[in-house]
Amino acid sequence: MEISTLATYHCLAFVWYFFVAYSITHVRTEERPSEVFLYGGQWKYLTVLNLVLQAVFYGVSFLADVLRLIKKPRCAKCVISSRDLLFSVLAFPVSTFVSISFWMLYTYNRELVYPKSLDGVIPLWLNHAMHTAVLPFALLEILLTPHRYPAKKKGLSLLVFVGVLYISWVLWIYSVTGEWVYPLFALFSPAGLAAFFAGSLAVIVSFYNFGEFLNRMIWGQSMFWF
């Protein structure tokens, strides 16, 4: 794909994610159910954090494209390295995890992750923008742009570190408020919750490996660092 076309796509994707993130963070306060958006605001939800992550990723991608267009190879190389690390370690596995885990739990029992009271607060299109569109965006990015993956140990270590940070944030919120970020967590015993968190980390690691596999199948083994 021509760099100019890719730059246009990345710019539009950045604008889209910025708009979606702006929309969810500006839900009218008086319309929010009392149990939603209390301590930690929207920033306790992985879905919202993922929107910001995707906006940052596509912003960095657009910057890399612009630097290539204006013939700044040294600067472009540095930005592309950051872009690839961000995509491989976070942007792809997190967006895939958010979409698949949300809809699986929603189908099983929506009250565990997205209470019906939110229907009057968050429009249907915004729900799908946050939980559905993120997956095809991630897959399309792999099809359109080759990404260099880090060494496996480095990539997985960074991913697990970020995952543990989010789990720590969830536990901190519970320690302060006595309420779980997601009602689902209240169903587990401490041992069961630890197993659930460990299983979630294992799933997101599998999505990292899946992204790496797709990237290698489409772009070849040369797109990897060792």
PDB file of C-alpha atoms in Angstrom:
ATOM      1  CA  MET A   1       0.000   0.000   0.000  1.00  0.00           C
ATOM      2  CA  GLU A   2       1.201   3.516  -0.806  1.00  0.00           C
ATOM      3  CA  ILE A   3       2.498   5.410   2.208  1.00  0.00           C
ATOM      4  CA  SER A   4       0.138   8.308   1.501  1.00  0.00           C
ATOM      5  CA  THR A   5      -2.861   5.953   1.520  1.00  0.00           C
ATOM      6  CA  LEU A   6      -1.651   4.280   4.698  1.00  0.00           C
ATOM      7  CA  ALA A   7      -1.162   7.691   6.310  1.00  0.00           C
ATOM      8  CA  THR A   8      -4.743   8.618   5.431  1.00  0.00           C
ATOM      9  CA  TYR A   9      -6.042   5.392   6.972  1.00  0.00           C
ATOM     10  CA  HIS A  10      -4.019   5.826  10.152  1.00  0.00           C
ATOM     11  CA  CYS A  11      -5.156   9.443  10.448  1.00  0.00           C
ATOM     12  CA  LEU A  12      -8.809   8.447  10.083  1.00  0.00           C
ATOM     13  CA  ALA A  13      -8.381   5.605  12.596  1.00  0.00           C
ATOM     14  CA  PHE A  14      -6.788   8.030  15.065  1.00  0.00           C
ATOM     15  CA  VAL A  15      -9.645  10.518  14.641  1.00  0.00           C
ATOM     16  CA  TRP A  16     -12.190   7.714  15.074  1.00  0.00           C
ATOM     17  CA  TYR A  17     -10.670   6.414  18.311  1.00  0.00           C
ATOM     18  CA  PHE A  18     -10.197   9.931  19.649  1.00  0.00           C
ATOM     19  CA  PHE A  19     -13.865  10.618  18.946  1.00  0.00           C
ATOM     20  CA  VAL A  20     -15.024   7.378  20.602  1.00  0.00           C
ATOM     21  CA  ALA A  21     -12.812   7.959  23.651  1.00  0.00           C
ATOM     22  CA  TYR A  22     -14.083  11.535  23.891  1.00  0.00           C
ATOM     23  CA  SER A  23     -17.687  10.338  23.599  1.00  0.00           C
ATOM     24  CA  ILE A  24     -17.452   7.794  26.418  1.00  0.00           C
ATOM     25  CA  THR A  25     -15.593  10.167  28.738  1.00  0.00           C
ATOM     26  CA  HIS A  26     -18.255  12.836  28.219  1.00  0.00           C
ATOM     27  CA  VAL A  27     -21.327  10.791  29.015  1.00  0.00           C
ATOM     28  CA  ARG A  28     -23.652  13.218  30.781  1.00  0.00           C
ATOM     29  CA  THR A  29     -23.148  12.902  34.543  1.00  0.00           C
ATOM     30  CA  GLU A  30     -26.828  13.206  35.419  1.00  0.00           C
ATOM     31  CA  GLU A  31     -27.642  10.214  33.194  1.00  0.00           C
ATOM     32  CA  ARG A  32     -25.155   7.834  34.778  1.00  0.00           C
ATOM     33  CA  PRO A  33     -26.491   5.031  36.985  1.00  0.00           C
ATOM     34  CA  SER A  34     -25.303   5.456  40.573  1.00  0.00           C
ATOM     35  CA  GLU A  35     -23.194   2.287  40.482  1.00  0.00           C
ATOM     36  CA  VAL A  36     -21.236   3.365  37.416  1.00  0.00           C
ATOM     37  CA  PHE A  37     -18.281   5.776  37.110  1.00  0.00           C
ATOM     38  CA  LEU A  38     -17.718   6.326  40.823  1.00  0.00           C
ATOM     39  CA  TYR A  39     -14.201   5.861  42.239  1.00  0.00           C
ATOM     40  CA  GLY A  40     -11.670   5.868  39.400  1.00  0.00           C
ATOM     41  CA  GLY A  41     -14.213   7.147  36.897  1.00  0.00           C
ATOM     42  CA  GLN A  42     -14.155   5.502  33.495  1.00  0.00           C
ATOM     43  CA  TRP A  43     -10.442   4.801  33.938  1.00  0.00           C
ATOM     44  CA  LYS A  44     -11.100   1.597  35.851  1.00  0.00           C
ATOM     45  CA  TYR A  45     -12.606  -0.059  32.775  1.00  0.00           C
ATOM     46  CA  LEU A  46     -10.277  -1.939  30.432  1.00  0.00           C
ATOM     47  CA  THR A  47     -12.544  -0.993  27.528  1.00  0.00           C
ATOM     48  CA  VAL A  48     -11.972   2.727  28.060  1.00  0.00           C
ATOM     49  CA  LEU A  49      -8.243   2.298  28.637  1.00  0.00           C
ATOM     50  CA  ASN A  50      -8.101   0.339  25.396  1.00  0.00           C
ATOM     51  CA  LEU A  51      -9.735   3.210  23.485  1.00  0.00           C
ATOM     52  CA  VAL A  52      -7.012   5.552  24.683  1.00  0.00           C
ATOM     53  CA  LEU A  53      -4.374   2.933  23.850  1.00  0.00           C
ATOM     54  CA  GLN A  54      -5.702   2.580  20.296  1.00  0.00           C
ATOM     55  CA  ALA A  55      -5.835   6.358  19.819  1.00  0.00           C
ATOM     56  CA  VAL A  56      -2.205   6.633  20.917  1.00  0.00           C
ATOM     57  CA  PHE A  57      -1.172   3.755  18.663  1.00  0.00           C
ATOM     58  CA  TYR A  58      -2.826   5.181  15.556  1.00  0.00           C
ATOM     59  CA  GLY A  59      -1.460   8.629  16.361  1.00  0.00           C
ATOM     60  CA  VAL A  60       2.071   7.182  16.503  1.00  0.00           C
ATOM     61  CA  SER A  61       1.395   5.234  13.281  1.00  0.00           C
ATOM     62  CA  PHE A  62       0.252   8.386  11.503  1.00  0.00           C
ATOM     63  CA  LEU A  63       3.369  10.241  12.702  1.00  0.00           C
ATOM     64  CA  ALA A  64       5.565   7.425  11.360  1.00  0.00           C
ATOM     65  CA  ASP A  65       3.820   7.632   7.976  1.00  0.00           C
ATOM     66  CA  VAL A  66       4.241  11.414   7.815  1.00  0.00           C
ATOM     67  CA  LEU A  67       7.950  11.145   8.629  1.00  0.00           C
ATOM     68  CA  ARG A  68       8.378   8.641   5.817  1.00  0.00           C
ATOM     69  CA  LEU A  69       6.488  10.909   3.419  1.00  0.00           C
ATOM     70  CA  ILE A  70       8.688  13.916   4.189  1.00  0.00           C
ATOM     71  CA  LYS A  71      11.863  11.820   3.902  1.00  0.00           C
ATOM     72  CA  LYS A  72      13.017  11.805   7.513  1.00  0.00           C
ATOM     73  CA  PRO A  73      14.291   8.214   7.697  1.00  0.00           C
ATOM     74  CA  ARG A  74      16.224   8.509  10.968  1.00  0.00           C
ATOM     75  CA  CYS A  75      13.265   9.945  12.885  1.00  0.00           C
ATOM     76  CA  ALA A  76      10.858   7.583  11.122  1.00  0.00           C
ATOM     77  CA  LYS A  77      12.918   4.547  12.150  1.00  0.00           C
ATOM     78  CA  CYS A  78      12.693   5.505  15.828  1.00  0.00           C
ATOM     79  CA  VAL A  79       8.945   6.158  15.678  1.00  0.00           C
ATOM     80  CA  ILE A  80       8.311   2.939  13.729  1.00  0.00           C
ATOM     81  CA  SER A  81      10.148   0.964  16.425  1.00  0.00           C
ATOM     82  CA  SER A  82       7.843   2.465  19.059  1.00  0.00           C
ATOM     83  CA  ARG A  83       4.804   1.852  16.848  1.00  0.00           C
ATOM     84  CA  ASP A  84       5.653  -1.812  16.352  1.00  0.00           C
ATOM     85  CA  LEU A  85       6.338  -2.432  20.027  1.00  0.00           C
ATOM     86  CA  LEU A  86       3.077  -0.727  20.993  1.00  0.00           C
ATOM     87  CA  PHE A  87       1.067  -2.739  18.484  1.00  0.00           C
ATOM     88  CA  SER A  88       2.602  -6.142  19.155  1.00  0.00           C
ATOM     89  CA  VAL A  89       2.663  -5.972  22.964  1.00  0.00           C
ATOM     90  CA  LEU A  90      -0.521  -4.005  23.694  1.00  0.00           C
ATOM     91  CA  ALA A  91      -2.704  -2.710  20.860  1.00  0.00           C
ATOM     92  CA  PHE A  92      -3.448  -6.064  19.202  1.00  0.00           C
ATOM     93  CA  PRO A  93      -3.723  -8.416  22.217  1.00  0.00           C
ATOM     94  CA  VAL A  94      -5.683  -5.969  24.379  1.00  0.00           C
ATOM     95  CA  SER A  95      -8.217  -5.031  21.689  1.00  0.00           C
ATOM     96  CA  THR A  96      -8.707  -8.711  20.824  1.00  0.00           C
ATOM     97  CA  PHE A  97      -9.157  -9.605  24.488  1.00  0.00           C
ATOM     98  CA  VAL A  98     -11.611  -6.755  25.085  1.00  0.00           C
ATOM     99  CA  SER A  99     -13.812  -7.680  22.136  1.00  0.00           C
ATOM    100  CA  ILE A 100     -13.892 -11.468  22.516  1.00  0.00           C
ATOM    101  CA  SER A 101     -14.131 -11.627  26.320  1.00  0.00           C
ATOM    102  CA  PHE A 102     -16.813  -8.916  26.446  1.00  0.00           C
ATOM    103  CA  TRP A 103     -19.134 -10.551  23.948  1.00  0.00           C
ATOM    104  CA  MET A 104     -18.654 -14.022  25.422  1.00  0.00           C
ATOM    105  CA  LEU A 105     -19.607 -12.769  28.892  1.00  0.00           C
ATOM    106  CA  TYR A 106     -22.359 -10.527  27.508  1.00  0.00           C
ATOM    107  CA  THR A 107     -23.920 -13.524  25.750  1.00  0.00           C
ATOM    108  CA  TYR A 108     -23.695 -15.633  28.901  1.00  0.00           C
ATOM    109  CA  ASN A 109     -25.036 -12.976  31.301  1.00  0.00           C
ATOM    110  CA  ARG A 110     -24.764  -9.320  30.395  1.00  0.00           C
ATOM    111  CA  GLU A 111     -25.302  -8.192  33.993  1.00  0.00           C
ATOM    112  CA  LEU A 112     -21.830  -9.525  34.817  1.00  0.00           C
ATOM    113  CA  VAL A 113     -20.063  -7.017  32.549  1.00  0.00           C
ATOM    114  CA  TYR A 114     -22.544  -4.522  31.069  1.00  0.00           C
ATOM    115  CA  PRO A 115     -25.660  -4.055  33.208  1.00  0.00           C
ATOM    116  CA  LYS A 116     -28.885  -3.285  31.391  1.00  0.00           C
ATOM    117  CA  SER A 117     -28.995   0.083  33.172  1.00  0.00           C
ATOM    118  CA  LEU A 118     -26.209   1.222  30.829  1.00  0.00           C
ATOM    119  CA  ASP A 119     -28.508   0.965  27.797  1.00  0.00           C
ATOM    120  CA  GLY A 120     -30.060   4.278  28.747  1.00  0.00           C
ATOM    121  CA  VAL A 121     -26.657   5.901  29.156  1.00  0.00           C
ATOM    122  CA  ILE A 122     -24.437   4.539  26.394  1.00  0.00           C
ATOM    123  CA  PRO A 123     -25.888   4.470  22.844  1.00  0.00           C
ATOM    124  CA  LEU A 124     -25.829   1.178  20.951  1.00  0.00           C
ATOM    125  CA  TRP A 125     -23.377   2.533  18.362  1.00  0.00           C
ATOM    126  CA  LEU A 126     -20.943   3.510  21.130  1.00  0.00           C
ATOM    127  CA  ASN A 127     -21.162   0.068  22.698  1.00  0.00           C
ATOM    128  CA  HIS A 128     -20.225  -1.515  19.367  1.00  0.00           C
ATOM    129  CA  ALA A 129     -17.509   1.073  18.768  1.00  0.00           C
ATOM    130  CA  MET A 130     -15.926   0.125  22.106  1.00  0.00           C
ATOM    131  CA  HIS A 131     -16.429  -3.632  22.040  1.00  0.00           C
ATOM    132  CA  THR A 132     -16.948  -4.771  18.447  1.00  0.00           C
ATOM    133  CA  ALA A 133     -15.102  -2.521  16.007  1.00  0.00           C
ATOM    134  CA  VAL A 134     -11.817  -2.773  17.917  1.00  0.00           C
ATOM    135  CA  LEU A 135     -11.256  -6.336  16.682  1.00  0.00           C
ATOM    136  CA  PRO A 136     -11.616  -5.750  12.905  1.00  0.00           C
ATOM    137  CA  PHE A 137      -9.487  -2.608  13.278  1.00  0.00           C
ATOM    138  CA  ALA A 138      -6.724  -4.707  14.858  1.00  0.00           C
ATOM    139  CA  LEU A 139      -6.951  -7.409  12.190  1.00  0.00           C
ATOM    140  CA  LEU A 140      -6.978  -4.828   9.396  1.00  0.00           C
ATOM    141  CA  GLU A 141      -3.825  -3.242  10.819  1.00  0.00           C
ATOM    142  CA  ILE A 142      -1.994  -6.562  10.527  1.00  0.00           C
ATOM    143  CA  LEU A 143      -3.145  -6.927   6.912  1.00  0.00           C
ATOM    144  CA  LEU A 144      -2.094  -3.393   5.936  1.00  0.00           C
ATOM    145  CA  THR A 145       1.146  -2.847   7.840  1.00  0.00           C
ATOM    146  CA  PRO A 146       4.093  -5.124   8.655  1.00  0.00           C
ATOM    147  CA  HIS A 147       5.176  -4.947  12.284  1.00  0.00           C
ATOM    148  CA  ARG A 148       8.448  -6.056  13.811  1.00  0.00           C
ATOM    149  CA  TYR A 149       7.805  -8.141  16.908  1.00  0.00           C
ATOM    150  CA  PRO A 150      10.246  -8.049  19.823  1.00  0.00           C
ATOM    151  CA  ALA A 151      11.974 -11.131  21.144  1.00  0.00           C
ATOM    152  CA  LYS A 152       9.357 -13.399  22.700  1.00  0.00           C
ATOM    153  CA  LYS A 153      10.668 -13.038  26.250  1.00  0.00           C
ATOM    154  CA  LYS A 154      10.703  -9.243  26.056  1.00  0.00           C
ATOM    155  CA  GLY A 155       7.267  -8.983  24.461  1.00  0.00           C
ATOM    156  CA  LEU A 156       5.531 -11.341  26.876  1.00  0.00           C
ATOM    157  CA  SER A 157       7.278  -9.826  29.903  1.00  0.00           C
ATOM    158  CA  LEU A 158       6.011  -6.359  28.966  1.00  0.00           C
ATOM    159  CA  LEU A 159       2.495  -7.659  28.300  1.00  0.00           C
ATOM    160  CA  VAL A 160       2.277  -9.551  31.599  1.00  0.00           C
ATOM    161  CA  PHE A 161       3.702  -6.545  33.475  1.00  0.00           C
ATOM    162  CA  VAL A 162       0.972  -4.287  32.097  1.00  0.00           C
ATOM    163  CA  GLY A 163      -1.639  -6.952  32.838  1.00  0.00           C
ATOM    164  CA  VAL A 164      -0.494  -7.183  36.458  1.00  0.00           C
ATOM    165  CA  LEU A 165      -0.614  -3.381  36.734  1.00  0.00           C
ATOM    166  CA  TYR A 166      -4.259  -3.382  35.629  1.00  0.00           C
ATOM    167  CA  ILE A 167      -5.150  -6.209  38.022  1.00  0.00           C
ATOM    168  CA  SER A 168      -3.466  -4.250  40.827  1.00  0.00           C
ATOM    169  CA  TRP A 169      -5.555  -1.199  39.887  1.00  0.00           C
ATOM    170  CA  VAL A 170      -8.741  -3.300  40.047  1.00  0.00           C
ATOM    171  CA  LEU A 171      -7.790  -4.696  43.451  1.00  0.00           C
ATOM    172  CA  TRP A 172      -6.918  -1.245  44.762  1.00  0.00           C
ATOM    173  CA  ILE A 173     -10.327   0.090  43.733  1.00  0.00           C
ATOM    174  CA  TYR A 174     -11.995  -2.803  45.566  1.00  0.00           C
ATOM    175  CA  SER A 175      -9.906  -2.155  48.685  1.00  0.00           C
ATOM    176  CA  VAL A 176     -11.014   1.494  48.692  1.00  0.00           C
ATOM    177  CA  THR A 177     -14.675   1.169  47.705  1.00  0.00           C
ATOM    178  CA  GLY A 178     -15.635  -2.402  48.592  1.00  0.00           C
ATOM    179  CA  GLU A 179     -17.106  -2.686  45.071  1.00  0.00           C
ATOM    180  CA  TRP A 180     -15.714  -4.640  42.127  1.00  0.00           C
ATOM    181  CA  VAL A 181     -15.094  -2.939  38.794  1.00  0.00           C
ATOM    182  CA  TYR A 182     -17.093  -5.726  37.135  1.00  0.00           C
ATOM    183  CA  PRO A 183     -19.943  -7.551  38.957  1.00  0.00           C
ATOM    184  CA  LEU A 184     -18.471 -10.805  37.634  1.00  0.00           C
ATOM    185  CA  PHE A 185     -15.632 -10.652  40.167  1.00  0.00           C
ATOM    186  CA  ALA A 186     -18.028 -10.814  43.116  1.00  0.00           C
ATOM    187  CA  LEU A 187     -18.924 -14.389  42.155  1.00  0.00           C
ATOM    188  CA  PHE A 188     -15.456 -15.713  42.943  1.00  0.00           C
ATOM    189  CA  SER A 189     -13.741 -16.731  46.158  1.00  0.00           C
ATOM    190  CA  PRO A 190     -10.252 -15.251  46.640  1.00  0.00           C
ATOM    191  CA  ALA A 191      -8.692 -18.426  45.216  1.00  0.00           C
ATOM    192  CA  GLY A 192     -11.185 -18.462  42.353  1.00  0.00           C
ATOM    193  CA  LEU A 193     -10.492 -14.819  41.580  1.00  0.00           C
ATOM    194  CA  ALA A 194      -6.739 -15.461  41.518  1.00  0.00           C
ATOM    195  CA  ALA A 195      -7.360 -18.343  39.104  1.00  0.00           C
ATOM    196  CA  PHE A 196      -9.586 -16.123  36.959  1.00  0.00           C
ATOM    197  CA  PHE A 197      -6.946 -13.400  36.746  1.00  0.00           C
ATOM    198  CA  ALA A 198      -4.258 -15.968  35.913  1.00  0.00           C
ATOM    199  CA  GLY A 199      -6.499 -17.461  33.235  1.00  0.00           C
ATOM    200  CA  SER A 200      -7.175 -14.016  31.772  1.00  0.00           C
ATOM    201  CA  LEU A 201      -3.440 -13.352  31.549  1.00  0.00           C
ATOM    202  CA  ALA A 202      -2.999 -16.704  29.811  1.00  0.00           C
ATOM    203  CA  VAL A 203      -5.719 -15.802  27.300  1.00  0.00           C
ATOM    204  CA  ILE A 204      -4.230 -12.404  26.503  1.00  0.00           C
ATOM    205  CA  VAL A 205      -0.817 -14.056  26.049  1.00  0.00           C
ATOM    206  CA  SER A 206      -2.435 -16.421  23.558  1.00  0.00           C
ATOM    207  CA  PHE A 207      -3.756 -13.394  21.650  1.00  0.00           C
ATOM    208  CA  TYR A 208      -0.227 -11.967  21.585  1.00  0.00           C
ATOM    209  CA  ASN A 209       0.987 -15.244  20.068  1.00  0.00           C
ATOM    210  CA  PHE A 210      -1.902 -15.217  17.595  1.00  0.00           C
ATOM    211  CA  GLY A 211      -0.999 -11.716  16.432  1.00  0.00           C
ATOM    212  CA  GLU A 212       2.624 -12.743  16.060  1.00  0.00           C
ATOM    213  CA  PHE A 213       1.534 -15.787  14.037  1.00  0.00           C
ATOM    214  CA  LEU A 214      -0.661 -13.730  11.701  1.00  0.00           C
ATOM    215  CA  ASN A 215       2.062 -11.152  11.189  1.00  0.00           C
ATOM    216  CA  ARG A 216       4.583 -13.871  10.317  1.00  0.00           C
ATOM    217  CA  MET A 217       2.189 -15.625   7.927  1.00  0.00           C
ATOM    218  CA  ILE A 218       1.405 -12.394   6.059  1.00  0.00           C
ATOM    219  CA  TRP A 219       4.757 -10.594   6.129  1.00  0.00           C
ATOM    220  CA  GLY A 220       7.349 -13.310   6.706  1.00  0.00           C
ATOM    221  CA  GLN A 221       9.912 -14.232   9.328  1.00  0.00           C
ATOM    222  CA  SER A 222      12.049 -11.165   8.529  1.00  0.00           C
ATOM    223  CA  MET A 223       9.630  -8.996  10.516  1.00  0.00           C
ATOM    224  CA  PHE A 224      10.949 -10.241  13.857  1.00  0.00           C
ATOM    225  CA  TRP A 225      13.725  -9.052  16.167  1.00  0.00           C
ATOM    226  CA  PHE A 226      16.036 -11.444  17.984  1.00  0.00           C
TER     227      PHE A 226
END
